[in-house]
Amino acid sequence: LDRFSMKMFGGSIQATFGTQLKPKTPTYRFSTVVANLSLQKAVESQFAFLKNTLLGNADFKMEGSGASFNPEPAKRNLSAKGSMKVMNGSFATIDVGKMASDALNSSIAKAAEKIAGLKGKKVNPPGNTETAYESIASDFTISGGKFNAPNFAAVSKPGKGIDLKGSTVVDITNYGLDANWEIIDTHNLTHAK
């Protein structure tokens, strides 16, 4: 396909695609540009693989290649690079407030061994706060069954979340998550200040 475009889930998709069917394992190459795709609408449809990721309006660009059209080897053989940005986003299953509170409480407990005034102090997770992010963005690569976003950044809306910055690796074969994030409580939701 030299050029393919369509409207889907409130956004637009443009792509090119080529495949070689002659080899024992078919190979393919592609490029894709997605603008303003509603991830919520995609999840509500039949795109169940997105349900535990991000919600919001997605823009992304990706180009890559791979081998095999069978799901498991296709995931391992996919090689791609690109960039993504989700506007007005939220995390579908990650409670960033609880994650931040657990990390702070662990640090406070360690510091309390040296600073007596911290003994017994705790930070409570922010409660009843709907999280919302202005943007969630990163460049990314996909290789060896891993989605790697080395410059992942999530900027929360005022009073609606905790900012994140760091790297994220998702194993696309089993959806395992390895996130090394700096947690930035810009709006003091944890009251740790």
Short mmCIF file of N, CA, C and O in Angstrom, two decimals, residues 67-143:
data_model
loop_
_atom_site.label_atom_id
_atom_site.label_comp_id
_atom_site.label_asym_id
_atom_site.label_seq_id
_atom_site.Cartn_x
_atom_site.Cartn_y
_atom_site.Cartn_z
N ALA A 67 8.73 -9.72 10.92
CA ALA A 67 8.61 -11.00 10.22
C ALA A 67 7.56 -11.84 10.91
O ALA A 67 7.48 -11.86 12.13
N SER A 68 6.75 -12.51 10.13
CA SER A 68 5.68 -13.42 10.55
C SER A 68 4.40 -12.65 10.83
O SER A 68 4.42 -11.51 11.30
N PHE A 69 3.28 -13.30 10.51
CA PHE A 69 1.98 -12.74 10.82
C PHE A 69 1.30 -13.53 11.93
O PHE A 69 0.17 -13.24 12.30
N ASN A 70 1.99 -14.53 12.48
CA ASN A 70 1.48 -15.25 13.65
C ASN A 70 1.77 -14.41 14.88
O ASN A 70 2.88 -13.88 15.03
N PRO A 71 0.80 -14.24 15.78
CA PRO A 71 0.93 -13.25 16.86
C PRO A 71 2.20 -13.35 17.70
O PRO A 71 2.87 -12.35 17.90
N GLU A 72 2.54 -14.51 18.21
CA GLU A 72 3.69 -14.60 19.11
C GLU A 72 5.01 -14.31 18.42
O GLU A 72 5.78 -13.47 18.89
N PRO A 73 5.35 -14.97 17.29
CA PRO A 73 6.61 -14.59 16.64
C PRO A 73 6.59 -13.17 16.07
O PRO A 73 7.62 -12.50 16.04
N ALA A 74 5.43 -12.68 15.68
CA ALA A 74 5.33 -11.30 15.16
C ALA A 74 5.72 -10.31 16.25
O ALA A 74 6.43 -9.33 15.98
N LYS A 75 5.29 -10.54 17.50
CA LYS A 75 5.65 -9.65 18.60
C LYS A 75 7.17 -9.66 18.83
O LYS A 75 7.76 -8.62 19.07
N ARG A 76 7.77 -10.83 18.79
CA ARG A 76 9.22 -10.94 19.01
C ARG A 76 10.03 -10.34 17.86
O ARG A 76 11.12 -9.82 18.07
N ASN A 77 9.51 -10.41 16.64
CA ASN A 77 10.25 -9.97 15.45
C ASN A 77 10.01 -8.51 15.07
O ASN A 77 10.67 -8.01 14.17
N LEU A 78 9.09 -7.85 15.73
CA LEU A 78 8.77 -6.47 15.40
C LEU A 78 9.92 -5.55 15.80
O LEU A 78 10.43 -5.62 16.92
N SER A 79 10.32 -4.70 14.89
CA SER A 79 11.35 -3.69 15.14
C SER A 79 10.79 -2.36 14.65
O SER A 79 10.45 -2.23 13.48
N ALA A 80 10.67 -1.39 15.57
CA ALA A 80 10.06 -0.11 15.19
C ALA A 80 10.61 1.01 16.05
O ALA A 80 11.18 0.78 17.12
N LYS A 81 10.41 2.23 15.57
CA LYS A 81 10.75 3.42 16.36
C LYS A 81 9.72 4.48 16.06
O LYS A 81 9.07 4.47 15.00
N GLY A 82 9.56 5.39 17.01
CA GLY A 82 8.58 6.44 16.81
C GLY A 82 8.47 7.36 18.00
O GLY A 82 9.34 7.38 18.88
N SER A 83 7.37 8.09 18.04
CA SER A 83 7.08 8.98 19.15
C SER A 83 5.58 8.96 19.40
O SER A 83 4.79 8.68 18.51
N MET A 84 5.22 9.25 20.66
CA MET A 84 3.80 9.26 21.02
C MET A 84 3.51 10.42 21.94
O MET A 84 4.39 10.89 22.67
N LYS A 85 2.27 10.87 21.90
CA LYS A 85 1.80 11.89 22.83
C LYS A 85 0.32 11.67 23.04
O LYS A 85 -0.44 11.54 22.08
N VAL A 86 -0.09 11.57 24.30
CA VAL A 86 -1.49 11.41 24.66
C VAL A 86 -1.91 12.67 25.39
O VAL A 86 -1.33 13.03 26.41
N MET A 87 -2.90 13.36 24.86
CA MET A 87 -3.42 14.59 25.47
C MET A 87 -4.67 14.25 26.27
O MET A 87 -5.41 13.34 25.93
N ASN A 88 -4.90 15.03 27.34
CA ASN A 88 -6.06 14.81 28.22
C ASN A 88 -6.13 13.35 28.62
O ASN A 88 -7.16 12.70 28.48
N GLY A 89 -5.00 12.84 29.11
CA GLY A 89 -4.87 11.41 29.37
C GLY A 89 -5.04 11.02 30.82
O GLY A 89 -5.07 11.86 31.73
N SER A 90 -5.12 9.72 31.01
CA SER A 90 -5.11 9.12 32.34
C SER A 90 -4.58 7.70 32.19
O SER A 90 -4.59 7.13 31.10
N PHE A 91 -4.10 7.15 33.30
CA PHE A 91 -3.64 5.78 33.31
C PHE A 91 -4.83 4.88 33.62
O PHE A 91 -5.57 5.14 34.57
N ALA A 92 -5.00 3.83 32.85
CA ALA A 92 -6.17 2.97 33.01
C ALA A 92 -6.11 2.17 34.31
O ALA A 92 -7.13 1.98 34.97
N THR A 93 -4.93 1.68 34.70
CA THR A 93 -4.87 0.79 35.86
C THR A 93 -3.77 1.13 36.86
O THR A 93 -3.65 0.45 37.86
N ILE A 94 -2.98 2.16 36.62
CA ILE A 94 -1.90 2.50 37.54
C ILE A 94 -2.37 3.62 38.46
O ILE A 94 -2.83 4.66 38.00
N ASP A 95 -2.27 3.39 39.78
CA ASP A 95 -2.62 4.41 40.77
C ASP A 95 -1.34 5.14 41.15
O ASP A 95 -0.60 4.69 42.03
N VAL A 96 -1.06 6.25 40.48
CA VAL A 96 0.18 6.99 40.69
C VAL A 96 0.23 7.57 42.10
O VAL A 96 1.29 7.58 42.73
N GLY A 97 -0.89 8.01 42.64
CA GLY A 97 -0.92 8.55 44.00
C GLY A 97 -0.50 7.52 45.03
O GLY A 97 0.29 7.81 45.93
N LYS A 98 -1.01 6.30 44.92
CA LYS A 98 -0.62 5.23 45.85
C LYS A 98 0.84 4.88 45.66
O LYS A 98 1.57 4.67 46.63
N MET A 99 1.28 4.84 44.41
CA MET A 99 2.68 4.54 44.11
C MET A 99 3.59 5.58 44.77
O MET A 99 4.59 5.24 45.41
N ALA A 100 3.23 6.86 44.67
CA ALA A 100 4.02 7.94 45.25
C ALA A 100 4.03 7.84 46.77
O ALA A 100 5.07 7.98 47.42
N SER A 101 2.87 7.59 47.36
CA SER A 101 2.77 7.49 48.81
C SER A 101 3.60 6.32 49.34
O SER A 101 4.29 6.45 50.36
N ASP A 102 3.54 5.17 48.67
CA ASP A 102 4.32 4.01 49.10
C ASP A 102 5.82 4.32 49.04
O ASP A 102 6.58 3.97 49.95
N ALA A 103 6.25 5.00 47.97
CA ALA A 103 7.67 5.35 47.83
C ALA A 103 8.09 6.33 48.92
O ALA A 103 9.16 6.18 49.53
N LEU A 104 7.26 7.35 49.17
CA LEU A 104 7.58 8.33 50.22
C LEU A 104 7.64 7.67 51.59
O LEU A 104 8.54 7.94 52.38
N ASN A 105 6.67 6.80 51.89
CA ASN A 105 6.66 6.14 53.19
C ASN A 105 7.87 5.25 53.39
O ASN A 105 8.42 5.17 54.49
N SER A 106 8.32 4.61 52.33
CA SER A 106 9.54 3.80 52.41
C SER A 106 10.75 4.69 52.71
O SER A 106 11.59 4.35 53.56
N SER A 107 10.83 5.83 52.04
CA SER A 107 11.94 6.76 52.28
C SER A 107 11.89 7.35 53.68
O SER A 107 12.91 7.51 54.34
N ILE A 108 10.69 7.69 54.16
CA ILE A 108 10.53 8.25 55.50
C ILE A 108 10.96 7.22 56.55
O ILE A 108 11.65 7.55 57.51
N ALA A 109 10.59 5.95 56.36
CA ALA A 109 10.96 4.90 57.31
C ALA A 109 12.48 4.74 57.38
O ALA A 109 13.04 4.58 58.47
N LYS A 110 13.16 4.82 56.22
CA LYS A 110 14.63 4.72 56.22
C LYS A 110 15.25 5.93 56.89
O LYS A 110 16.21 5.81 57.65
N ALA A 111 14.72 7.13 56.61
CA ALA A 111 15.26 8.35 57.21
C ALA A 111 15.00 8.39 58.71
O ALA A 111 15.81 8.95 59.47
N ALA A 112 13.90 7.78 59.17
CA ALA A 112 13.55 7.78 60.59
C ALA A 112 14.58 7.02 61.43
O ALA A 112 14.68 7.24 62.63
N GLU A 113 15.35 6.14 60.79
CA GLU A 113 16.41 5.43 61.52
C GLU A 113 17.49 6.41 61.98
O GLU A 113 18.18 6.16 62.97
N LYS A 114 17.63 7.54 61.29
CA LYS A 114 18.67 8.52 61.62
C LYS A 114 18.08 9.82 62.19
O LYS A 114 18.77 10.56 62.86
N ILE A 115 16.80 10.09 61.89
CA ILE A 115 16.17 11.32 62.35
C ILE A 115 14.96 10.93 63.20
O ILE A 115 13.92 10.52 62.68
N ALA A 116 15.12 11.06 64.50
CA ALA A 116 14.09 10.58 65.43
C ALA A 116 12.73 11.25 65.20
O ALA A 116 11.69 10.61 65.39
N GLY A 117 12.70 12.49 64.79
CA GLY A 117 11.45 13.21 64.61
C GLY A 117 10.57 12.65 63.50
O GLY A 117 9.38 12.97 63.41
N LEU A 118 11.13 11.81 62.65
CA LEU A 118 10.36 11.22 61.55
C LEU A 118 9.72 9.88 61.93
O LEU A 118 8.90 9.36 61.18
N LYS A 119 10.12 9.34 63.10
CA LYS A 119 9.60 8.03 63.49
C LYS A 119 8.07 8.06 63.58
O LYS A 119 7.49 8.93 64.21
N GLY A 120 7.42 7.12 62.87
CA GLY A 120 5.97 7.00 62.89
C GLY A 120 5.24 7.93 61.92
O GLY A 120 4.02 7.87 61.81
N LYS A 121 5.98 8.80 61.23
CA LYS A 121 5.35 9.70 60.26
C LYS A 121 5.01 8.94 58.99
O LYS A 121 5.75 8.07 58.56
N LYS A 122 3.89 9.30 58.39
CA LYS A 122 3.45 8.66 57.14
C LYS A 122 2.74 9.68 56.26
O LYS A 122 2.19 10.65 56.75
N VAL A 123 2.77 9.41 54.98
CA VAL A 123 2.03 10.19 54.00
C VAL A 123 0.87 9.34 53.53
O VAL A 123 1.06 8.17 53.17
N ASN A 124 -0.33 9.88 53.56
CA ASN A 124 -1.50 9.13 53.09
C ASN A 124 -1.68 9.33 51.60
O ASN A 124 -1.44 10.42 51.08
N PRO A 125 -2.11 8.28 50.90
CA PRO A 125 -2.36 8.44 49.46
C PRO A 125 -3.45 9.49 49.24
O PRO A 125 -4.38 9.58 50.02
N PRO A 126 -3.29 10.30 48.17
CA PRO A 126 -4.36 11.27 47.89
C PRO A 126 -5.66 10.51 47.60
O PRO A 126 -5.67 9.60 46.78
N GLY A 127 -6.72 10.87 48.29
CA GLY A 127 -7.98 10.17 48.11
C GLY A 127 -8.98 10.97 47.29
O GLY A 127 -8.92 12.19 47.25
N ASN A 128 -9.87 10.26 46.66
CA ASN A 128 -10.97 10.87 45.90
C ASN A 128 -10.49 11.95 44.93
O ASN A 128 -11.13 12.98 44.77
N THR A 129 -9.36 11.72 44.31
CA THR A 129 -8.85 12.66 43.32
C THR A 129 -8.84 11.99 41.97
O THR A 129 -8.18 10.97 41.78
N GLU A 130 -9.60 12.53 41.05
CA GLU A 130 -9.59 12.00 39.69
C GLU A 130 -8.30 12.47 39.02
O GLU A 130 -8.00 13.66 38.98
N THR A 131 -7.49 11.52 38.55
CA THR A 131 -6.23 11.90 37.92
C THR A 131 -6.47 12.27 36.45
O THR A 131 -7.26 11.64 35.77
N ALA A 132 -5.79 13.30 36.03
CA ALA A 132 -5.89 13.76 34.65
C ALA A 132 -4.56 14.39 34.27
O ALA A 132 -3.97 15.14 35.05
N TYR A 133 -4.11 14.09 33.08
CA TYR A 133 -2.82 14.57 32.60
C TYR A 133 -3.00 15.44 31.36
O TYR A 133 -3.75 15.08 30.46
N GLU A 134 -2.30 16.57 31.35
CA GLU A 134 -2.29 17.41 30.16
C GLU A 134 -1.66 16.65 29.01
O GLU A 134 -2.17 16.66 27.90
N SER A 135 -0.52 16.00 29.31
CA SER A 135 0.15 15.21 28.26
C SER A 135 0.94 14.08 28.88
O SER A 135 1.44 14.18 30.00
N ILE A 136 1.02 12.99 28.12
CA ILE A 136 1.85 11.84 28.44
C ILE A 136 2.60 11.55 27.15
O ILE A 136 1.97 11.27 26.12
N ALA A 137 3.93 11.66 27.17
CA ALA A 137 4.67 11.60 25.91
C ALA A 137 6.01 10.89 26.06
O ALA A 137 6.57 10.83 27.14
N SER A 138 6.51 10.40 24.92
CA SER A 138 7.85 9.82 24.87
C SER A 138 8.19 9.46 23.43
O SER A 138 7.31 9.24 22.61
N ASP A 139 9.48 9.38 23.15
CA ASP A 139 9.95 8.66 21.98
C ASP A 139 9.94 7.19 22.37
O ASP A 139 9.94 6.86 23.56
N PHE A 140 9.98 6.28 21.40
CA PHE A 140 9.99 4.86 21.77
C PHE A 140 10.65 4.02 20.68
O PHE A 140 10.77 4.44 19.53
N THR A 141 11.06 2.84 21.11
CA THR A 141 11.52 1.80 20.19
C THR A 141 10.82 0.50 20.59
O THR A 141 10.42 0.33 21.74
N ILE A 142 10.67 -0.39 19.61
CA ILE A 142 10.16 -1.73 19.87
C ILE A 142 11.17 -2.69 19.27
O ILE A 142 11.51 -2.58 18.09
N SER A 143 11.66 -3.59 20.10
CA SER A 143 12.65 -4.56 19.64
C SER A 143 12.67 -5.75 20.59
O SER A 143 12.58 -5.56 21.82
#
